[in-house]
């Protein structure tokens, strides 16, 4: 079968992972995590987000984190920005790539960013203009692409229409998020087939949460559809504050194990990645969400 020869993993642990943690995490611990991930060979790290601290208190220190991480050449250090205020704060912090996020379901959009899908897209227009002027690349997310915690089923055509708007606005890549992890391999293939009619597949990414244990199967299904960019979170950290019960993103270690087994190149060092995950789990005092990391640690 023709699978991609290489893949890019977008490490979202410091943002999607940590945003859901209730306990305070120091700036120093966040910086250590990002630096560990850089050392492990990740080429893209989502470091934090510039959202309202009232909505997501854990991300409040993102400017400080950006100021203190060791930025290595060739690695993209990105942040989420929901509106112009967030974009300006990101610029001030020296961020050179941002991500905007819209939902495929109206109810989730209201709960997550307090506005309709249409309003959220309108808010991105000035942000995209400013980004273009400043030479900042913008990645787009669509949430709830395979199910919504409030509305249930989400049609692939609805996802396609939101993704198409983000792409038309200038997002260079659109990541499709299974926020609540209910997607299956069949639904994933269908989704990429439908969205792939409007957006070239090499500009689409998959963002799978592992709530129902389907994330690796969904990634394999995506590879079969020619997708080779995946968001993942070291040690399977995370969840979503506005999707009750959503577990973490698929663990980066587990995705790497899958890709290594298929001979798909990522440039990531498994040993260092496992160390990075182990260190943040010790800080958080929680079990490692990566099956691969747990198995390797049990054998050492
Ligand atoms: P709002 O309350 O409707 O906004 O929130 P507002 O414009 O009326 O402003 C209210 C207050 O927030 C004001 O402050 C603003 O200045 C401030 P006050 O006058 O009350 O003191 N404010 C901000 N502060 C800091 N940074 C900003 C900002 N904007 C306004 N950027 C808003 C609207 C979008 C701000 C809010 O709903 C929000 O921050 N939501 C963030 C939600 C979030 O971060 N969710 C998690 C990320 S998305 C996700 O995880 C899914 C994903 O992983 C993909 C997947 O899994 O599917 C990406
Ligand atoms: Mg997510």
GROMACS .gro file of C-alpha atoms and ligand atoms in nm:
model
  359
    1UNK     CA    1   0.000   0.000   0.000
    2UNK     CA    2   0.119   0.352  -0.076
    3UNK     CA    3   0.169   0.521   0.259
    4UNK     CA    4   0.353   0.854   0.298
    5UNK     CA    5   0.734   0.823   0.326
    6UNK     CA    6   0.764   1.086   0.596
    7UNK     CA    7   0.536   1.255   0.847
    8UNK     CA    8   0.540   1.566   1.062
    9UNK     CA    9   0.420   1.551   1.421
   10UNK     CA   10   0.284   1.873   1.568
   11UNK     CA   11   0.353   1.849   1.940
   12UNK     CA   12   0.061   2.005   2.127
   13UNK     CA   13   0.140   1.878   2.479
   14UNK     CA   14   0.253   2.213   2.625
   15UNK     CA   15  -0.074   2.372   2.503
   16UNK     CA   16  -0.354   2.119   2.448
   17UNK     CA   17  -0.203   1.897   2.716
   18UNK     CA   18  -0.134   2.143   2.993
   19UNK     CA   19  -0.434   2.373   2.932
   20UNK     CA   20  -0.656   2.116   3.101
   21UNK     CA   21  -0.448   2.066   3.416
   22UNK     CA   22  -0.610   2.205   3.730
   23UNK     CA   23  -0.295   2.231   3.942
   24UNK     CA   24  -0.058   2.524   3.891
   25UNK     CA   25   0.241   2.444   3.671
   26UNK     CA   26   0.535   2.679   3.696
   27UNK     CA   27   0.677   2.864   3.399
   28UNK     CA   28   1.007   2.684   3.464
   29UNK     CA   29   0.840   2.342   3.429
   30UNK     CA   30   0.669   2.447   3.106
   31UNK     CA   31   0.996   2.580   2.968
   32UNK     CA   32   1.173   2.256   3.061
   33UNK     CA   33   0.904   2.057   2.878
   34UNK     CA   34   0.938   2.263   2.559
   35UNK     CA   35   1.318   2.245   2.571
   36UNK     CA   36   1.303   1.867   2.625
   37UNK     CA   37   1.073   1.835   2.323
   38UNK     CA   38   1.310   2.046   2.110
   39UNK     CA   39   1.594   1.816   2.213
   40UNK     CA   40   1.387   1.511   2.114
   41UNK     CA   41   1.371   1.635   1.755
   42UNK     CA   42   1.014   1.760   1.729
   43UNK     CA   43   1.005   2.013   1.447
   44UNK     CA   44   0.684   2.186   1.554
   45UNK     CA   45   0.584   2.264   1.914
   46UNK     CA   46   0.267   2.443   2.020
   47UNK     CA   47   0.402   2.622   2.322
   48UNK     CA   48   0.098   2.798   2.466
   49UNK     CA   49  -0.201   3.014   2.394
   50UNK     CA   50  -0.300   3.377   2.414
   51UNK     CA   51  -0.660   3.333   2.525
   52UNK     CA   52  -0.851   3.488   2.812
   53UNK     CA   53  -0.691   3.385   3.143
   54UNK     CA   54  -1.042   3.380   3.291
   55UNK     CA   55  -1.135   3.107   3.046
   56UNK     CA   56  -0.814   2.903   3.054
   57UNK     CA   57  -0.605   3.008   3.357
   58UNK     CA   58  -0.333   2.750   3.293
   59UNK     CA   59  -0.217   2.930   2.977
   60UNK     CA   60  -0.176   3.268   3.149
   61UNK     CA   61   0.205   3.248   3.158
   62UNK     CA   62   0.252   3.190   2.783
   63UNK     CA   63   0.449   3.514   2.725
   64UNK     CA   64   0.697   3.420   2.996
   65UNK     CA   65   0.730   3.070   2.855
   66UNK     CA   66   0.808   3.209   2.510
   67UNK     CA   67   1.066   3.445   2.658
   68UNK     CA   68   1.251   3.166   2.836
   69UNK     CA   69   1.250   2.870   2.596
   70UNK     CA   70   1.560   2.800   2.393
   71UNK     CA   71   1.444   2.839   2.037
   72UNK     CA   72   1.640   2.618   1.802
   73UNK     CA   73   1.670   2.687   1.431
   74UNK     CA   74   1.443   2.474   1.214
   75UNK     CA   75   1.180   2.429   1.486
   76UNK     CA   76   0.846   2.611   1.474
   77UNK     CA   77   0.725   2.741   1.811
   78UNK     CA   78   0.357   2.829   1.778
   79UNK     CA   79   0.071   2.961   1.992
   80UNK     CA   80  -0.308   2.972   1.976
   81UNK     CA   81  -0.473   3.310   1.925
   82UNK     CA   82  -0.856   3.339   1.926
   83UNK     CA   83  -0.882   3.707   1.829
   84UNK     CA   84  -0.682   4.026   1.763
   85UNK     CA   85  -0.608   4.076   2.132
   86UNK     CA   86  -0.448   3.733   2.147
   87UNK     CA   87  -0.267   3.787   1.820
   88UNK     CA   88  -0.115   4.114   1.940
   89UNK     CA   89  -0.007   3.957   2.269
   90UNK     CA   90   0.153   3.673   2.074
   91UNK     CA   91   0.341   3.919   1.851
   92UNK     CA   92   0.466   4.109   2.155
   93UNK     CA   93   0.594   3.779   2.296
   94UNK     CA   94   0.791   3.725   1.974
   95UNK     CA   95   0.573   3.444   1.838
   96UNK     CA   96   0.623   3.384   1.464
   97UNK     CA   97   0.344   3.135   1.401
   98UNK     CA   98  -0.009   3.127   1.542
   99UNK     CA   99  -0.308   2.896   1.519
  100UNK     CA  100  -0.671   3.002   1.504
  101UNK     CA  101  -0.953   2.768   1.598
  102UNK     CA  102  -1.313   2.734   1.488
  103UNK     CA  103  -1.564   2.459   1.556
  104UNK     CA  104  -1.774   2.246   1.325
  105UNK     CA  105  -2.059   2.257   1.577
  106UNK     CA  106  -2.245   2.571   1.685
  107UNK     CA  107  -2.295   2.457   2.045
  108UNK     CA  108  -1.926   2.384   2.095
  109UNK     CA  109  -1.832   2.719   1.942
  110UNK     CA  110  -2.051   2.897   2.198
  111UNK     CA  111  -1.910   2.700   2.493
  112UNK     CA  112  -1.548   2.725   2.382
  113UNK     CA  113  -1.519   3.080   2.251
  114UNK     CA  114  -1.855   3.236   2.337
  115UNK     CA  115  -1.963   3.311   1.981
  116UNK     CA  116  -2.111   3.146   1.674
  117UNK     CA  117  -1.901   2.975   1.408
  118UNK     CA  118  -1.972   3.264   1.169
  119UNK     CA  119  -1.867   3.525   1.427
  120UNK     CA  120  -1.546   3.337   1.502
  121UNK     CA  121  -1.456   3.328   1.134
  122UNK     CA  122  -1.527   3.702   1.106
  123UNK     CA  123  -1.292   3.768   1.400
  124UNK     CA  124  -1.016   3.590   1.216
  125UNK     CA  125  -1.032   3.822   0.912
  126UNK     CA  126  -0.843   4.117   1.070
  127UNK     CA  127  -0.610   3.870   1.240
  128UNK     CA  128  -0.528   3.706   0.907
  129UNK     CA  129  -0.469   4.047   0.748
  130UNK     CA  130  -0.236   4.152   1.027
  131UNK     CA  131  -0.055   3.818   1.012
  132UNK     CA  132  -0.004   3.854   0.637
  133UNK     CA  133   0.142   4.202   0.687
  134UNK     CA  134   0.377   4.079   0.958
  135UNK     CA  135   0.480   3.763   0.772
  136UNK     CA  136   0.331   3.537   1.041
  137UNK     CA  137   0.206   3.197   0.928
  138UNK     CA  138  -0.136   3.091   1.053
  139UNK     CA  139  -0.252   2.735   1.103
  140UNK     CA  140  -0.625   2.663   1.134
  141UNK     CA  141  -0.808   2.414   1.356
  142UNK     CA  142  -1.158   2.282   1.321
  143UNK     CA  143  -1.289   2.117   1.640
  144UNK     CA  144  -1.556   1.851   1.685
  145UNK     CA  145  -1.502   1.710   1.338
  146UNK     CA  146  -1.616   1.358   1.429
  147UNK     CA  147  -1.866   1.439   1.701
  148UNK     CA  148  -1.970   1.712   1.944
  149UNK     CA  149  -2.019   1.678   2.320
  150UNK     CA  150  -2.338   1.889   2.297
  151UNK     CA  151  -2.482   1.817   1.951
  152UNK     CA  152  -2.371   1.456   1.891
  153UNK     CA  153  -2.321   1.376   1.525
  154UNK     CA  154  -2.138   1.627   1.304
  155UNK     CA  155  -2.166   1.596   0.927
  156UNK     CA  156  -1.846   1.584   0.721
  157UNK     CA  157  -1.995   1.847   0.486
  158UNK     CA  158  -2.026   2.089   0.780
  159UNK     CA  159  -1.661   2.030   0.870
  160UNK     CA  160  -1.566   2.084   0.506
  161UNK     CA  161  -1.745   2.417   0.490
  162UNK     CA  162  -1.563   2.554   0.799
  163UNK     CA  163  -1.227   2.411   0.687
  164UNK     CA  164  -1.274   2.565   0.343
  165UNK     CA  165  -1.333   2.908   0.497
  166UNK     CA  166  -1.015   2.883   0.705
  167UNK     CA  167  -0.819   2.775   0.400
  168UNK     CA  168  -0.967   3.053   0.184
  169UNK     CA  169  -0.874   3.307   0.453
  170UNK     CA  170  -0.510   3.206   0.426
  171UNK     CA  171  -0.449   2.927   0.677
  172UNK     CA  172  -0.160   2.731   0.524
  173UNK     CA  173  -0.274   2.408   0.687
  174UNK     CA  174  -0.601   2.301   0.846
  175UNK     CA  175  -0.599   2.051   1.131
  176UNK     CA  176  -0.918   1.851   1.179
  177UNK     CA  177  -0.979   1.788   1.551
  178UNK     CA  178  -1.164   1.490   1.692
  179UNK     CA  179  -1.202   1.682   2.016
  180UNK     CA  180  -1.397   1.413   2.201
  181UNK     CA  181  -1.228   1.113   2.045
  182UNK     CA  182  -1.543   0.937   1.926
  183UNK     CA  183  -1.428   0.902   1.565
  184UNK     CA  184  -1.365   0.566   1.402
  185UNK     CA  185  -1.135   0.466   1.117
  186UNK     CA  186  -1.426   0.452   0.873
  187UNK     CA  187  -1.555   0.794   0.972
  188UNK     CA  188  -1.201   0.934   0.949
  189UNK     CA  189  -1.153   0.810   0.593
  190UNK     CA  190  -1.492   0.950   0.495
  191UNK     CA  191  -1.406   1.285   0.654
  192UNK     CA  192  -1.077   1.324   0.467
  193UNK     CA  193  -1.248   1.221   0.145
  194UNK     CA  194  -1.509   1.492   0.185
  195UNK     CA  195  -1.280   1.770   0.312
  196UNK     CA  196  -1.016   1.665   0.058
  197UNK     CA  197  -1.248   1.773  -0.225
  198UNK     CA  198  -1.192   2.139  -0.131
  199UNK     CA  199  -0.845   2.140   0.026
  200UNK     CA  200  -0.537   1.956  -0.103
  201UNK     CA  201  -0.463   1.664   0.126
  202UNK     CA  202  -0.105   1.772   0.183
  203UNK     CA  203  -0.249   2.084   0.355
  204UNK     CA  204  -0.467   1.885   0.598
  205UNK     CA  205  -0.370   1.743   0.937
  206UNK     CA  206  -0.533   1.506   1.185
  207UNK     CA  207  -0.577   1.592   1.555
  208UNK     CA  208  -0.704   1.290   1.745
  209UNK     CA  209  -0.796   1.267   2.110
  210UNK     CA  210  -0.785   0.912   2.242
  211UNK     CA  211  -1.096   0.910   2.460
  212UNK     CA  212  -1.242   0.599   2.295
  213UNK     CA  213  -0.903   0.437   2.224
  214UNK     CA  214  -0.941   0.489   1.849
  215UNK     CA  215  -0.672   0.749   1.783
  216UNK     CA  216  -0.400   0.521   1.642
  217UNK     CA  217  -0.652   0.342   1.420
  218UNK     CA  218  -0.770   0.681   1.299
  219UNK     CA  219  -0.414   0.790   1.226
  220UNK     CA  220  -0.354   0.473   1.027
  221UNK     CA  221  -0.677   0.538   0.835
  222UNK     CA  222  -0.559   0.896   0.771
  223UNK     CA  223  -0.223   0.771   0.639
  224UNK     CA  224  -0.415   0.551   0.397
  225UNK     CA  225  -0.586   0.869   0.277
  226UNK     CA  226  -0.250   1.035   0.217
  227UNK     CA  227  -0.250   1.255   0.529
  228UNK     CA  228   0.094   1.288   0.691
  229UNK     CA  229   0.069   1.564   0.952
  230UNK     CA  230  -0.062   1.467   1.296
  231UNK     CA  231  -0.105   1.656   1.620
  232UNK     CA  232  -0.009   1.461   1.929
  233UNK     CA  233   0.079   1.519   2.288
  234UNK     CA  234   0.378   1.379   2.477
  235UNK     CA  235   0.268   1.129   2.744
  236UNK     CA  236  -0.087   1.169   2.610
  237UNK     CA  237  -0.132   1.482   2.820
  238UNK     CA  238  -0.448   1.679   2.802
  239UNK     CA  239  -0.812   1.703   2.721
  240UNK     CA  240  -1.027   2.002   2.649
  241UNK     CA  241  -1.171   2.231   2.916
  242UNK     CA  242  -1.492   2.268   2.713
  243UNK     CA  243  -1.539   1.901   2.622
  244UNK     CA  244  -1.619   1.718   2.946
  245UNK     CA  245  -1.463   1.372   2.963
  246UNK     CA  246  -1.236   1.430   2.662
  247UNK     CA  247  -0.909   1.253   2.736
  248UNK     CA  248  -0.570   1.358   2.615
  249UNK     CA  249  -0.445   1.378   2.262
  250UNK     CA  250  -0.300   1.059   2.128
  251UNK     CA  251   0.046   1.018   2.284
  252UNK     CA  252   0.335   1.132   2.065
  253UNK     CA  253   0.539   0.828   2.174
  254UNK     CA  254   0.264   0.592   2.054
  255UNK     CA  255   0.226   0.769   1.719
  256UNK     CA  256   0.603   0.760   1.675
  257UNK     CA  257   0.605   0.386   1.745
  258UNK     CA  258   0.337   0.333   1.480
  259UNK     CA  259   0.521   0.547   1.224
  260UNK     CA  260   0.859   0.387   1.298
  261UNK     CA  261   0.703   0.046   1.243
  262UNK     CA  262   0.577   0.159   0.903
  263UNK     CA  263   0.918   0.301   0.808
  264UNK     CA  264   0.773   0.654   0.797
  265UNK     CA  265   1.040   0.907   0.882
  266UNK     CA  266   0.981   1.181   1.146
  267UNK     CA  267   1.329   1.276   1.270
  268UNK     CA  268   1.221   1.219   1.633
  269UNK     CA  269   1.434   1.038   1.891
  270UNK     CA  270   1.216   0.792   2.087
  271UNK     CA  271   1.447   0.775   2.390
  272UNK     CA  272   1.456   1.150   2.441
  273UNK     CA  273   1.085   1.180   2.378
  274UNK     CA  274   1.013   0.923   2.650
  275UNK     CA  275   1.240   1.116   2.886
  276UNK     CA  276   1.049   1.438   2.813
  277UNK     CA  277   0.719   1.266   2.887
  278UNK     CA  278   0.847   1.100   3.202
  279UNK     CA  279   0.974   1.432   3.336
  280UNK     CA  280   0.646   1.621   3.289
  281UNK     CA  281   0.447   1.329   3.435
  282UNK     CA  282   0.668   1.344   3.744
  283UNK     CA  283   0.600   1.718   3.773
  284UNK     CA  284   0.226   1.660   3.739
  285UNK     CA  285   0.242   1.351   3.960
  286UNK     CA  286   0.025   1.155   3.721
  287UNK     CA  287   0.059   0.829   3.531
  288UNK     CA  288   0.208   0.839   3.184
  289UNK     CA  289  -0.066   0.829   2.920
  290UNK     CA  290   0.163   0.672   2.659
  291UNK     CA  291   0.140   0.293   2.635
  292UNK     CA  292   0.481   0.281   2.467
  293UNK     CA  293   0.643   0.490   2.741
  294UNK     CA  294   0.487   0.274   3.012
  295UNK     CA  295   0.604  -0.046   2.844
  296UNK     CA  296   0.958   0.087   2.793
  297UNK     CA  297   0.980   0.214   3.152
  298UNK     CA  298   0.859  -0.120   3.285
  299UNK     CA  299   1.146  -0.289   3.100
  300UNK     CA  300   1.426  -0.066   3.231
  301LIG     P1  301  -1.538   3.669   2.566
  301LIG     O1  302  -1.563   3.676   2.715
  301LIG     O2  303  -1.656   3.648   2.476
  301LIG     O3  304  -1.453   3.792   2.510
  301LIG     O4  305  -1.432   3.555   2.540
  301LIG     P2  306  -1.462   3.944   2.517
  301LIG     O5  307  -1.404   3.996   2.390
  301LIG     O6  308  -1.601   3.990   2.558
  301LIG     O7  309  -1.361   3.979   2.636
  301LIG     C1  310  -1.385   3.942   2.770
  301LIG     C2  311  -1.259   3.962   2.851
  301LIG     O8  312  -1.154   3.879   2.804
  301LIG     C3  313  -1.205   4.106   2.843
  301LIG     O9  314  -1.138   4.132   2.967
  301LIG     C4  315  -1.101   4.094   2.733
  301LIG    O10  316  -1.001   4.193   2.742
  301LIG     C5  317  -1.042   3.957   2.760
  301LIG     P3  318  -1.210   4.211   3.087
  301LIG    O11  319  -1.249   4.343   3.025
  301LIG    O12  320  -1.331   4.126   3.127
  301LIG    O13  321  -1.104   4.217   3.194
  301LIG     N1  322  -0.985   3.895   2.642
  301LIG     C6  323  -0.861   3.840   2.639
  301LIG     N2  324  -0.765   3.829   2.731
  301LIG     C7  325  -0.649   3.770   2.695
  301LIG     N3  326  -0.629   3.720   2.572
  301LIG     C8  327  -0.723   3.730   2.476
  301LIG     C9  328  -0.845   3.793   2.508
  301LIG     N4  329  -0.957   3.818   2.440
  301LIG    C10  330  -1.042   3.880   2.521
  301LIG     N5  331  -0.700   3.680   2.354
  301LIG    C11  332  -1.256   3.450   2.415
  301LIG    C12  333  -1.388   3.524   2.408
  301LIG    C13  334  -1.229   3.390   2.278
  301LIG    C14  335  -1.146   3.548   2.453
  301LIG    C15  336  -1.267   3.341   2.524
  301LIG    O14  337  -1.382   3.265   2.500
  301LIG    C16  338  -1.147   3.251   2.526
  301LIG    O15  339  -1.037   3.294   2.559
  301LIG     N6  340  -1.166   3.124   2.497
  301LIG    C17  341  -1.052   3.031   2.490
  301LIG    C18  342  -1.099   2.894   2.489
  301LIG    C19  343  -0.981   2.801   2.474
  301LIG    O16  344  -0.865   2.837   2.482
  301LIG     N7  345  -1.014   2.673   2.455
  301LIG    C20  346  -0.918   2.571   2.438
  301LIG    C21  347  -0.844   2.579   2.308
  301LIG     S1  348  -0.935   2.511   2.170
  301LIG    C22  349  -0.904   2.341   2.178
  301LIG    O17  350  -0.847   2.294   2.271
  301LIG    C23  351  -0.939   2.253   2.059
  301LIG    C24  352  -0.821   2.216   1.974
  301LIG    O18  353  -0.723   2.147   2.052
  301LIG    C25  354  -0.865   2.125   1.859
  301LIG    C26  355  -0.946   2.004   1.903
  301LIG    O19  356  -0.912   1.935   2.000
  301LIG    O20  357  -1.044   1.979   1.835
  301LIG    C27  358  -0.754   2.339   1.914
  302LIG    MG1  359  -0.735   1.930   2.109
   0.00000   0.00000   0.00000
